[in-house]
Amino acid sequence: MADWWDADGRRHRKQFATAQAAKQHEHRETALAHSKRARREIKLAGSGASAKDLREKDTATVAPAKGKLGVMIPGMGAVATTFVAGVEAVRKGIAAPIGSLTQMGTIRLGKRTEGRSPKIKEFVPLAGLDDLVFTGWDIFEDDMYAAALNAGVLERDLLDKIKARLSSIRPLKAVFDHNYVKNIDGPNVKKGKNKLDLAEQLRQDIRDFRKSSGADRFVTIWCASTETFIEPTAAHQSLKALEKAMRENDESIAPSMVYAYASLMEGVPFANGAPNLTVDIPAMHELAHERELPICGKDFKTGQTLMKSVLAPAFKARLLGLHGWYSTNILGNRDGEVLDDPGSFKTKEESKLGLLEHILQPALYPELYGNIFHKVRINYYPPRGDNKEGWDNIDIFGWLGYPMQIKVDFLCRDSILAAPIVLDLVLFLDLAQRTPELARLGIQEWLSFYFKSPMTAPGLYPEHDLFIQLMKLKNTLRHLKGEELITHLGLEYYD
Ligand SMILES: NC(=O)c1ccc[n+]([C@@H]2O[C@H](COP(=O)([O-])OP(=O)(O)OC[C@H]3O[C@@H](n4cnc5c(N)ncnc54)[C@H](O)[C@@H]3O)[C@@H](O)[C@H]2O)c1
């Protein structure tokens, strides 16, 4: 017996001779469903239904963003505090949400001649910043104001203007295991008889926040430290196995999985900002699917990898070859300290290494990308704090094999780049949970744009090219609203 998923994300069980036969069946069914859908849409269009009718029919499937949205954050460090402080500052009108697609981005609709490019937040019903309420967990007891000061990303002057709001957010006791994050330790930690019991305590926190916040909808976003590298084990293969392993305190259940399990069990979507496995295991896919809850990850795409996902597609587009790509970083914040541990670094390294291969497709272009030396280093260097410096040396080759070099020196601010991503993910995950067509998929691949190591359906390679990811995201929004998808074909302008 094996499971297969239909085009609407529903799970079915059937007898197959091999796993490959199950996959082939799934592909056939999906293709059939897509062609049926296309035929239905063509028929609808031919029946004289206007674009407006179609739009209204489709928008009816996105529930409005009524009431407050509760944002729950495991890990109240540099990224989380920069995000929350930023939202408060924007709410007060003392700063602008630069870098946020949901706040500043526009979306072109229809033909280039139509001049229709509304803001994304006016096009789809997103929660407003005034409706966000926050809580979080951390192993340290600092409230958000003290934690933000400690992180040293934002100036005291700005933080003082929003001090009252920030100091009112105090971290709940964390689920923490020192074996998973070796270089830090803190006092604000839950105790429990096993991991299932700890999950129950987190679930109680969520239920308490449900009451105290007055929010109607919730989203959890992991902004805690990167955990040590683990590979999927038998304990991760099904929900039943996961729960058994949690009850037995199996060491392959990381704290981040306990948070993810608790959130999903409470009906709350989950996004993973770190490269940990967390929700990227079959047991969590199953839970998300069964409960029709959006999940996404992994690892916010902020500095160096953002640049890679822009440059590598350019090389491939122009068929320039690549001999090697050496990337190194100096970073002095707590994240850098955690990543100084080889176990946590390995998790990050895996996440950063994958994208070149997926973008450059060496199997299709062996003479250009068949022999790449790709190296990534992160060095903990306290004087720089959150102001990371990322260097890249790229050895490319062109016409007749002649070599060339590119150097990139990105003096960035890690959390300044991450904060708008957190905001967008919170708002888009909430949109997804109000949209049955998206919620029932579980994994939200259309949010790949925000991740170094995007989660996809099993067996599907991730799309890493930033601009393909952006097109996928915007086309998903157009699709939800019954707008024409933009293919950039454009022959009709010359008729
Ligand atoms: N800033 C970026 O550009 C960026 C990019 C991609 C991914 N990330 C990831 O985002 C995460 C946060 O980054 P940061 O710079 O804010 O790090 P940080 O060290 O400042 O904050 C992480 C916080 O998580 C807490 N924590 C650790 N384990 C916990 C647990 N089990 N439960 C609750 N709290 C826990 C720590 O005490 C710390 O306060 C890291 O995993 C980092 O790798 C950051």
XYZ file of C-alpha atoms and ligand atoms in Angstrom:
539
model
C 0.000 0.000 0.000
C 1.244 3.510 -0.722
C -0.103 7.042 -0.478
C -0.544 9.352 -3.423
C -1.834 12.913 -3.559
C -4.224 14.285 -6.145
C -3.994 17.719 -7.783
C -6.101 19.250 -4.993
C -3.720 17.932 -2.368
C -6.023 15.151 -1.127
C -4.354 11.961 0.011
C -5.365 8.544 -1.351
C -4.183 5.064 -0.504
C -3.737 2.362 -3.145
C -1.841 -0.875 -3.829
C 1.240 -0.326 -6.059
C 3.991 -2.758 -7.062
C 6.765 -0.197 -6.528
C 7.237 3.331 -5.170
C 7.959 4.437 -8.729
C 4.598 3.080 -9.893
C 2.915 5.130 -7.145
C 4.730 8.272 -8.344
C 3.815 7.624 -11.962
C 0.175 7.161 -10.998
C 0.267 10.451 -9.088
C 1.817 12.293 -12.067
C -0.793 10.861 -14.452
C -3.668 11.834 -12.154
C -2.258 15.329 -11.631
C -1.795 15.917 -15.372
C -5.348 14.678 -15.984
C -6.777 16.961 -13.312
C -4.892 19.955 -14.721
C -6.095 19.342 -18.244
C -9.688 18.903 -16.958
C -9.397 22.161 -15.082
C -7.987 23.963 -18.134
C -10.877 22.622 -20.258
C -13.380 23.798 -17.628
C -11.858 27.280 -17.593
C -11.872 27.509 -21.382
C -15.534 26.417 -21.368
C -16.401 28.963 -18.703
C -14.639 31.689 -20.669
C -16.519 30.599 -23.830
C -19.831 30.656 -21.960
C -19.602 34.439 -21.804
C -18.715 34.608 -18.121
C -16.736 37.826 -17.777
C -13.308 38.041 -16.170
C -15.104 39.803 -13.314
C -17.503 36.849 -12.866
C -14.595 34.441 -12.819
C -12.735 36.680 -10.383
C -15.693 36.937 -8.058
C -16.223 33.202 -8.180
C -12.581 32.652 -7.190
C -12.163 35.391 -4.599
C -15.124 33.931 -2.784
C -12.705 31.161 -1.765
C -10.376 33.517 0.186
C -11.838 34.343 3.576
C -11.447 37.976 4.655
C -8.744 38.973 7.176
C -11.095 39.867 10.025
C -9.842 40.467 13.566
C -6.368 40.157 15.028
C -3.582 37.858 13.850
C -1.468 36.294 16.615
C 2.208 35.886 15.690
C 4.067 33.311 17.788
C 7.851 33.267 17.596
C 10.148 30.603 19.009
C 13.455 32.503 19.440
C 13.274 36.168 20.442
C 16.782 37.149 19.276
C 18.133 39.557 16.661
C 15.775 38.668 13.783
C 12.601 38.425 15.881
C 13.186 41.690 17.760
C 14.145 43.568 14.574
C 10.930 42.311 12.974
C 8.630 43.199 15.890
C 10.327 46.554 16.577
C 10.075 47.341 12.865
C 6.348 46.581 12.766
C 5.810 48.810 15.818
C 7.875 51.626 14.255
C 5.960 51.397 10.965
C 2.655 51.370 12.875
C 3.726 54.564 14.646
C 4.659 56.138 11.322
C 8.304 56.658 12.283
C 9.864 54.247 9.773
C 9.125 52.620 6.403
C 8.739 48.857 5.736
C 11.541 48.744 3.184
C 12.232 45.312 1.744
C 8.712 44.006 2.321
C 6.842 42.765 -0.754
C 3.531 42.727 1.099
C 3.875 46.363 2.151
C 5.603 48.017 -0.805
C 5.350 45.568 -3.711
C 2.988 45.904 -6.664
C 1.574 43.304 -9.016
C 0.923 43.812 -12.707
C -2.507 42.610 -13.844
C -3.607 41.976 -17.406
C -1.838 43.331 -20.463
C 1.056 45.821 -20.318
C -1.251 48.288 -22.058
C -3.863 48.145 -19.273
C -1.833 50.066 -16.712
C -3.164 47.979 -13.802
C -0.517 47.514 -11.088
C -2.098 47.667 -7.638
C -0.142 47.196 -4.450
C -0.120 43.545 -3.414
C -1.717 44.422 -0.080
C -4.592 46.061 -1.932
C -4.945 43.171 -4.375
C -5.222 40.278 -1.893
C -6.826 40.497 1.558
C -3.838 40.554 3.934
C -3.917 41.256 7.654
C -3.030 44.881 8.432
C -0.008 45.707 10.595
C -2.342 47.149 13.232
C -3.923 43.726 13.616
C -0.717 41.891 14.547
C -0.178 40.777 18.169
C 2.961 38.985 19.279
C 4.244 36.403 21.698
C 7.322 34.190 21.776
C 9.568 31.749 23.559
C 13.240 32.069 24.449
C 15.777 30.446 26.758
C 16.710 33.932 28.026
C 14.342 35.971 30.179
C 14.862 39.361 28.491
C 11.708 41.080 27.273
C 11.682 42.211 23.629
C 13.044 45.674 24.461
C 16.011 44.283 26.420
C 16.573 41.558 23.804
C 16.538 44.144 20.990
C 19.068 46.326 22.850
C 21.216 43.276 23.417
C 21.029 42.244 19.754
C 22.457 45.659 18.855
C 20.777 45.879 15.461
C 18.520 48.922 15.969
C 19.543 52.178 17.646
C 18.449 52.843 21.207
C 16.845 56.073 20.061
C 14.394 54.176 17.837
C 13.804 51.425 20.415
C 13.007 53.989 23.134
C 10.151 55.373 21.027
C 8.438 51.966 21.064
C 9.702 50.787 24.428
C 6.304 50.321 26.079
C 5.092 47.876 23.398
C 8.369 45.966 23.249
C 8.812 45.603 27.015
C 5.320 44.150 27.313
C 6.367 41.095 25.256
C 8.064 38.662 27.622
C 9.375 35.299 26.473
C 7.571 32.156 27.543
C 9.695 29.294 28.799
C 11.370 27.513 25.886
C 11.646 23.871 24.895
C 15.412 23.565 24.643
C 18.008 20.836 24.380
C 21.634 21.803 24.705
C 22.649 18.889 22.496
C 20.928 20.622 19.613
C 22.461 24.087 20.144
C 25.848 23.674 21.764
C 27.223 27.194 22.124
C 24.461 28.815 24.209
C 22.507 27.985 27.346
C 19.853 29.853 29.311
C 17.575 29.602 32.345
C 14.122 30.096 30.816
C 13.454 26.464 29.904
C 10.479 24.120 30.409
C 10.799 20.815 32.213
C 8.713 17.808 31.265
C 8.613 14.060 31.565
C 9.086 13.572 27.824
C 8.911 15.480 24.527
C 5.188 14.836 24.119
C 4.641 16.372 27.544
C 6.751 19.397 26.501
C 4.624 19.692 23.352
C 1.510 19.662 25.548
C 2.977 22.552 27.582
C 3.573 24.510 24.356
C 0.011 23.743 23.277
C -1.200 25.177 26.577
C 0.880 28.344 25.896
C -0.852 28.629 22.526
C -4.301 28.154 24.060
C -3.483 30.775 26.716
C -2.338 33.217 24.038
C -5.550 32.504 22.123
C -7.487 33.735 25.143
C -5.261 36.627 26.255
C -4.573 38.108 22.803
C -8.128 38.101 21.489
C -6.695 37.008 18.129
C -8.777 34.826 15.799
C -5.991 33.472 13.648
C -2.381 32.496 14.425
C 0.926 31.826 12.712
C 4.143 30.389 14.195
C 7.477 31.400 12.708
C 10.740 29.819 13.912
C 13.364 32.528 14.516
C 15.392 30.526 17.044
C 18.947 29.286 16.699
C 20.071 26.832 14.044
C 20.051 23.326 15.465
C 22.701 20.711 14.935
C 22.630 18.714 11.694
C 20.412 15.621 11.675
C 19.139 13.416 8.888
C 15.596 12.073 8.718
C 15.163 8.831 10.678
C 12.384 6.261 11.038
C 10.925 8.445 13.810
C 10.213 11.184 11.244
C 8.423 9.032 8.689
C 4.837 9.182 9.995
C 2.810 11.020 12.567
C 2.376 7.836 14.555
C 6.140 7.210 14.628
C 6.787 10.838 15.560
C 4.393 10.761 18.516
C 5.836 7.460 19.716
C 9.367 8.880 19.466
C 8.309 11.998 21.379
C 6.813 9.843 24.113
C 10.037 7.833 24.279
C 12.257 10.927 24.287
C 13.953 9.781 21.095
C 17.016 11.920 20.465
C 16.101 12.426 16.796
C 13.225 14.712 17.841
C 14.690 18.227 17.849
C 13.122 21.017 19.942
C 12.040 22.800 16.739
C 9.962 19.709 15.886
C 8.259 19.890 19.264
C 7.216 23.494 18.505
C 6.079 22.579 14.999
C 4.073 19.619 16.262
C 2.433 21.736 19.000
C 1.531 24.486 16.520
C 0.042 22.167 13.928
C -1.879 20.230 16.574
C -3.371 23.559 17.686
C -4.332 24.339 14.086
C -1.583 26.924 13.574
C 0.490 27.176 10.351
C 4.270 27.010 10.757
C 7.169 28.694 8.910
C 10.792 27.735 9.494
C 13.366 30.522 9.239
C 16.352 28.305 10.062
C 17.823 25.412 8.086
C 16.758 22.718 10.640
C 14.650 19.816 9.327
C 11.720 20.804 11.608
C 8.638 20.642 9.345
C 10.467 19.162 6.380
C 9.840 15.540 7.336
C 7.055 13.187 6.200
C 5.410 13.171 9.657
C 4.891 16.957 9.560
C 3.811 16.883 5.896
C 1.204 14.323 6.934
C 0.001 16.426 9.856
C -0.147 19.595 7.748
C -2.008 17.741 5.001
C -4.487 16.093 7.299
C -5.331 19.341 9.057
C -5.063 21.492 5.947
C -2.446 23.764 7.479
C 0.154 25.712 5.517
C 3.813 25.012 6.276
C 6.970 26.381 4.684
C 10.746 26.665 5.080
C 13.686 26.451 5.261
C 16.198 29.163 6.139
C 15.500 32.803 5.285
C 17.231 33.822 2.054
C 18.887 37.070 3.109
C 22.480 38.027 2.174
C 24.985 35.903 0.355
C 22.508 33.299 -0.863
C 20.215 36.039 -2.163
C 23.127 37.241 -4.305
C 23.857 33.673 -5.432
C 20.277 33.143 -6.515
C 20.572 36.274 -8.674
C 24.056 35.731 -10.145
C 23.939 31.993 -10.860
C 20.803 32.265 -13.082
C 22.559 35.055 -15.006
C 25.533 32.775 -15.729
C 23.238 29.989 -16.825
C 21.136 32.321 -18.977
C 24.290 33.417 -20.863
C 25.821 29.921 -20.821
C 28.915 31.089 -18.963
C 30.752 28.215 -17.296
C 31.727 28.000 -13.654
C 34.926 26.544 -12.220
C 34.398 27.477 -8.611
C 32.575 29.640 -6.080
C 34.237 30.413 -2.790
C 32.022 32.137 -0.212
C 33.104 33.257 3.209
C 31.443 35.351 5.903
C 32.414 37.119 9.084
C 29.594 37.513 11.551
C 29.651 38.546 15.211
C 26.123 38.152 16.550
C 24.670 35.292 18.620
C 23.716 33.478 15.426
C 27.409 33.601 14.446
C 28.332 32.213 17.853
C 25.854 29.333 17.460
C 27.113 28.633 13.924
C 30.668 28.405 15.268
C 29.679 24.948 16.480
C 30.414 22.398 13.711
C 27.024 20.648 14.149
C 24.977 23.830 13.659
C 27.315 24.993 10.879
C 26.791 21.718 9.008
C 23.017 22.364 8.990
C 23.628 25.851 7.566
C 26.252 24.616 5.108
C 23.889 22.023 3.615
C 21.243 24.694 3.210
C 23.649 27.095 1.480
C 25.305 24.540 -0.801
C 22.238 23.050 -2.462
C 21.191 25.969 -4.601
C 24.010 26.141 -7.173
C 23.421 22.588 -8.307
C 19.682 23.163 -8.650
C 20.097 26.426 -10.536
C 22.945 25.358 -12.814
C 21.721 21.803 -13.578
C 25.130 20.154 -14.201
C 23.414 17.046 -15.590
C 22.036 19.165 -18.459
C 25.202 21.254 -18.925
C 28.110 18.992 -17.988
C 30.740 20.975 -19.913
C 29.757 24.215 -18.135
C 28.849 23.077 -14.621
C 29.987 19.478 -14.355
C 33.022 20.241 -12.201
C 32.316 23.086 -9.788
C 34.257 23.641 -6.588
C 31.765 25.235 -4.173
C 32.869 26.184 -0.668
C 30.986 28.087 2.045
C 32.532 29.298 5.325
C 31.099 31.264 8.243
C 33.550 32.711 10.745
C 32.463 34.039 14.123
C 34.047 37.491 14.510
C 32.480 39.444 17.423
C 33.578 43.016 16.505
C 31.135 43.070 13.556
C 28.043 42.121 15.559
C 25.007 41.724 13.275
C 26.788 43.576 10.440
C 27.921 40.591 8.479
C 30.435 40.803 5.660
C 30.048 38.179 2.957
C 32.753 37.733 0.319
C 32.398 35.723 -2.848
C 35.108 34.839 -5.307
C 33.590 33.418 -8.461
C 35.695 31.808 -11.188
C 33.733 31.728 -14.406
C 34.725 30.999 -18.006
C 33.455 32.221 -21.363
C 33.912 31.940 -25.146
C 36.515 29.289 -25.990
C 37.004 28.567 -22.296
C 38.741 31.849 -21.338
C 38.621 32.393 -17.558
C 37.219 35.454 -15.763
C 36.619 36.371 -12.128
C 33.905 38.174 -10.201
C 34.315 39.405 -6.597
C 31.358 40.328 -4.439
C 31.808 42.012 -1.076
C 28.409 42.434 0.580
C 28.571 44.509 3.763
C 25.101 43.674 4.900
C 23.000 43.725 8.042
C 21.655 40.287 8.635
C 18.549 41.065 10.634
C 17.692 44.151 8.563
C 17.483 41.809 5.567
C 15.594 39.107 7.484
C 12.910 41.230 9.210
C 10.816 42.057 6.096
C 10.944 38.382 5.123
C 9.458 37.455 8.505
C 6.683 40.008 8.009
C 5.848 38.800 4.496
C 5.844 35.154 5.553
C 3.541 35.868 8.482
C 1.067 37.703 6.240
C 1.234 35.234 3.343
C 0.931 32.175 5.594
C -2.133 33.774 7.101
C -3.504 34.386 3.600
C -2.828 30.721 2.816
C -4.701 29.551 5.894
C -7.747 31.556 4.784
C -7.563 30.066 1.275
C -8.692 26.412 1.223
C -7.061 25.795 -2.159
C -3.667 26.671 -0.631
C -4.210 25.419 2.919
C -4.962 21.887 1.818
C -1.620 21.650 -0.004
C 0.309 21.754 3.274
C 3.697 22.793 1.796
C 3.534 26.307 0.322
C 6.036 26.095 -2.495
C 4.930 29.487 -3.829
C 6.782 31.013 -0.853
C 10.157 29.588 -2.073
C 11.117 33.205 -2.842
C 11.940 33.696 0.834
C 14.048 30.596 1.497
C 17.578 29.348 0.909
C 16.403 25.774 0.862
C 12.745 25.790 -0.216
C 10.471 22.950 0.798
C 8.766 21.111 -2.040
C 6.583 18.060 -2.529
C 8.646 14.873 -2.125
C 10.519 14.059 -5.328
C 10.215 17.574 -6.755
C 13.408 19.623 -7.068
C 13.181 23.135 -5.593
C 13.172 26.250 -7.746
C 15.994 28.552 -6.560
C 16.166 31.272 -9.203
C 14.927 34.412 -7.421
C 13.017 35.737 -10.411
C 11.294 32.450 -11.197
C 10.369 32.302 -7.512
C 8.928 35.825 -7.673
C 6.953 34.959 -10.802
C 5.606 31.835 -9.081
C 4.561 33.888 -6.058
C 2.828 36.597 -8.076
C 1.159 34.097 -10.424
C -0.192 32.286 -7.363
C -1.779 35.541 -6.196
C -3.172 36.215 -9.686
C -4.549 32.685 -9.797
C -6.271 33.119 -6.413
C -8.032 36.205 -7.684
C -8.994 34.740 -11.063
C -6.646 37.089 -12.934
C -4.837 36.000 -16.075
C -1.425 34.426 -15.373
C 1.456 36.371 -16.868
C 3.595 34.282 -19.220
C 5.544 37.148 -20.855
C 4.679 35.759 -24.299
C 3.356 39.072 -25.566
C 2.790 38.202 -29.270
C -0.626 39.836 -29.184
C 0.895 43.329 -28.892
C 2.051 42.970 -32.517
C -1.184 41.686 -34.069
N 19.528 37.029 10.023
C 19.618 36.366 8.925
O 19.998 36.908 7.902
C 19.202 34.931 8.882
C 19.115 34.327 7.627
C 18.708 33.006 7.561
C 18.406 32.313 8.712
N 18.544 32.920 9.906
C 18.259 32.101 11.069
O 17.323 32.734 11.883
C 17.552 32.314 13.222
C 17.596 33.540 14.124
O 18.716 34.341 13.824
P 19.137 35.481 14.848
O 20.209 36.273 14.178
O 17.933 36.168 15.370
O 19.793 34.619 16.013
P 19.831 34.973 17.583
O 20.867 34.086 18.147
O 19.960 36.430 17.793
O 18.383 34.551 18.082
C 17.995 33.238 18.249
C 17.313 33.132 19.593
O 16.777 31.831 19.693
C 16.886 31.437 21.061
N 16.718 29.992 21.109
C 17.594 29.024 20.788
N 17.025 27.821 20.903
C 15.744 28.031 21.299
C 14.644 27.187 21.575
N 14.762 25.869 21.447
N 13.472 27.748 21.929
C 13.342 29.096 22.037
N 14.359 29.940 21.808
C 15.545 29.419 21.430
C 18.229 31.979 21.491
O 18.299 32.110 22.878
C 18.251 33.328 20.772
O 17.754 34.374 21.578
C 18.843 31.504 13.222
O 18.553 30.143 13.175
C 19.482 31.933 11.942
O 20.365 30.964 11.420
C 18.912 34.218 10.022
